[in-house]
mmCIF file of C-alpha atoms in Angstrom:
data_model
loop_
_atom_site.group_PDB
_atom_site.id
_atom_site.type_symbol
_atom_site.label_atom_id
_atom_site.label_comp_id
_atom_site.label_asym_id
_atom_site.label_seq_id
_atom_site.Cartn_x
_atom_site.Cartn_y
_atom_site.Cartn_z
ATOM 1 C CA LEU A 704 98.371 96.890 121.022
ATOM 2 C CA GLY A 705 97.990 99.385 123.800
ATOM 3 C CA ARG A 706 97.358 102.372 121.548
ATOM 4 C CA GLY A 707 94.047 102.944 123.327
ATOM 5 C CA LEU A 708 91.933 102.380 120.248
ATOM 6 C CA ALA A 709 90.086 99.157 121.001
ATOM 7 C CA PRO A 710 88.239 98.607 124.292
ATOM 8 C CA THR A 711 90.735 97.369 126.887
ATOM 9 C CA ASN A 712 88.409 94.670 128.237
ATOM 10 C CA LEU A 713 88.023 93.227 124.731
ATOM 11 C CA LEU A 714 91.787 93.054 124.240
ATOM 12 C CA ILE A 715 92.241 91.431 127.656
ATOM 13 C CA ASP A 716 89.580 88.825 126.843
ATOM 14 C CA ILE A 717 91.274 88.105 123.496
ATOM 15 C CA SER A 718 94.594 87.506 125.235
ATOM 16 C CA LYS A 719 93.218 85.248 127.978
ATOM 17 C CA LYS A 720 90.099 83.411 126.783
ATOM 18 C CA ARG A 721 89.385 80.678 124.260
ATOM 19 C CA THR A 722 86.085 82.210 123.109
ATOM 20 C CA VAL A 723 85.300 85.915 122.742
ATOM 21 C CA ILE A 724 82.148 87.633 121.487
ATOM 22 C CA CYS A 725 82.492 91.260 120.412
ATOM 23 C CA THR A 726 79.119 92.966 120.861
ATOM 24 C CA TYR A 727 80.076 96.595 120.289
ATOM 25 C CA GLU A 728 77.705 98.356 117.920
ATOM 26 C CA TYR A 729 80.567 100.270 116.304
ATOM 27 C CA LEU A 730 84.347 99.994 116.254
ATOM 28 C CA SER A 731 86.547 102.210 114.106
ATOM 29 C CA GLU A 732 88.832 100.682 111.515
ATOM 30 C CA SER A 733 91.856 101.414 113.720
ATOM 31 C CA SER A 734 90.121 99.720 116.675
ATOM 32 C CA LEU A 735 89.427 96.659 114.547
ATOM 33 C CA GLN A 736 93.071 96.624 113.452
ATOM 34 C CA GLU A 737 94.089 96.519 117.100
ATOM 35 C CA VAL A 738 91.613 93.692 117.728
ATOM 36 C CA VAL A 739 93.065 91.701 114.821
ATOM 37 C CA ALA A 740 96.609 92.307 116.106
ATOM 38 C CA GLY A 741 95.483 90.991 119.505
ATOM 39 C CA ILE A 742 93.943 87.893 117.947
ATOM 40 C CA LEU A 743 97.131 87.174 116.004
ATOM 41 C CA LYS A 744 99.215 87.482 119.192
ATOM 42 C CA SER A 745 96.895 85.365 121.321
ATOM 43 C CA ALA A 746 98.031 81.863 122.134
ATOM 44 C CA TYR A 747 94.618 80.824 123.493
ATOM 45 C CA LEU A 748 91.805 82.304 121.425
ATOM 46 C CA GLN A 749 90.056 79.696 119.309
ATOM 47 C CA THR A 750 86.680 81.311 118.525
ATOM 48 C CA PHE A 751 86.001 84.980 117.832
ATOM 49 C CA THR A 752 82.475 86.178 117.136
ATOM 50 C CA LEU A 753 81.996 89.678 115.770
ATOM 51 C CA LYS A 754 78.555 91.255 116.123
ATOM 52 C CA THR A 755 79.890 94.677 115.083
ATOM 53 C CA ALA A 756 78.766 95.721 111.599
ATOM 54 C CA VAL A 757 81.389 95.402 108.865
ATOM 55 C CA ASP A 758 81.324 96.562 105.262
ATOM 56 C CA ASP A 759 83.662 95.960 102.308
ATOM 57 C CA HIS A 760 86.222 98.399 103.682
ATOM 58 C CA THR A 761 86.277 97.304 107.318
ATOM 59 C CA VAL A 762 86.144 93.573 106.577
ATOM 60 C CA ALA A 763 89.515 93.990 104.837
ATOM 61 C CA VAL A 764 91.000 94.590 108.299
ATOM 62 C CA PHE A 765 90.423 90.862 108.930
ATOM 63 C CA TYR A 766 92.465 89.691 105.906
ATOM 64 C CA PRO A 767 95.591 89.099 108.058
ATOM 65 C CA LEU A 768 93.575 86.607 110.145
ATOM 66 C CA LEU A 769 92.785 84.681 107.004
ATOM 67 C CA GLU A 770 96.358 84.678 105.743
ATOM 68 C CA THR A 771 98.391 84.237 108.951
ATOM 69 C CA PRO A 772 98.421 81.090 111.098
ATOM 70 C CA SER A 773 97.229 81.665 114.656
ATOM 71 C CA SER A 774 95.398 79.870 117.468
ATOM 72 C CA LEU A 775 92.078 81.034 115.952
ATOM 73 C CA LEU A 776 89.967 78.155 114.617
ATOM 74 C CA HIS A 777 86.563 79.828 114.147
ATOM 75 C CA LEU A 778 85.717 83.345 112.998
ATOM 76 C CA HIS A 779 82.038 84.332 113.064
ATOM 77 C CA ILE A 780 80.933 87.572 111.373
ATOM 78 C CA LEU A 781 77.288 88.102 112.279
ATOM 79 C CA ASN A 782 76.545 91.552 110.879
ATOM 80 C CA PRO A 783 78.040 91.797 107.381
ATOM 81 C CA SER A 784 77.090 94.465 104.904
ATOM 82 C CA LEU A 785 79.180 93.255 101.999
ATOM 83 C CA SER A 786 78.766 93.766 98.295
ATOM 84 C CA ASN A 787 79.131 90.748 96.013
ATOM 85 C CA GLU A 788 82.672 91.859 95.207
ATOM 86 C CA GLY A 789 83.536 92.400 98.880
ATOM 87 C CA ALA A 790 82.212 88.961 99.811
ATOM 88 C CA ALA A 791 84.089 87.343 96.897
ATOM 89 C CA ASN A 792 87.372 89.018 97.922
ATOM 90 C CA PHE A 793 86.895 87.812 101.486
ATOM 91 C CA VAL A 794 86.076 84.246 100.427
ATOM 92 C CA ARG A 795 89.148 84.076 98.161
ATOM 93 C CA ARG A 796 91.332 84.870 101.155
ATOM 94 C CA VAL A 797 89.559 82.330 103.374
ATOM 95 C CA GLU A 798 90.760 79.602 101.029
ATOM 96 C CA SER A 799 94.379 80.390 102.009
ATOM 97 C CA ASN A 800 93.907 79.183 105.615
ATOM 98 C CA ALA A 801 92.673 75.606 105.823
ATOM 99 C CA ASP A 802 92.830 75.655 109.651
ATOM 100 C CA LEU A 803 90.309 78.477 110.037
ATOM 101 C CA ALA A 804 86.552 77.995 109.703
ATOM 102 C CA VAL A 805 84.814 81.246 108.779
ATOM 103 C CA HIS A 806 81.078 81.695 109.325
ATOM 104 C CA ILE A 807 79.461 84.768 107.782
ATOM 105 C CA PHE A 808 75.801 85.236 108.644
ATOM 106 C CA ASP A 809 73.418 85.589 105.701
ATOM 107 C CA ILE A 810 76.000 85.328 102.908
ATOM 108 C CA GLN A 811 75.458 82.796 100.205
ATOM 109 C CA VAL A 812 78.519 81.826 98.172
ATOM 110 C CA THR A 813 77.939 80.499 94.670
ATOM 111 C CA ALA A 814 80.292 79.880 91.767
ATOM 112 C CA GLU A 815 79.867 82.474 89.052
#
C-alpha cells in the first residue's frame, strides 16, 4: 500500500468502512493489486463491489481474495468481460473460500 497506484480515497474507505463500492471506469492491474492488498489488510471491510471492468487477465488479481481468509464476506463484480475459461478458473478458486460469497453479474455457471 502507499505506492500511489490506487486512488487514496478508495484505499482509505477500504481500511475504515464495512461496505465499499468502487465506481472507477478504469484501474490498472497494479492499482487493482493495491486494492486487493488493502482488502486483505482491512479488519472491517465486509462487502466490496467492483463496477470497474475486469477481463480474464485483471480478474486474476482477485485470486488472493478467494484463497486468503479476510474480513471480506461479499465480493460483487458487476462489469465482467470473462471468457468461459476465465470464468471457470475464477469459480474454481471461489470454492476454496467457504466464508466468501462472490456475485458476478451476468455470468451463468453450468457443469460441463
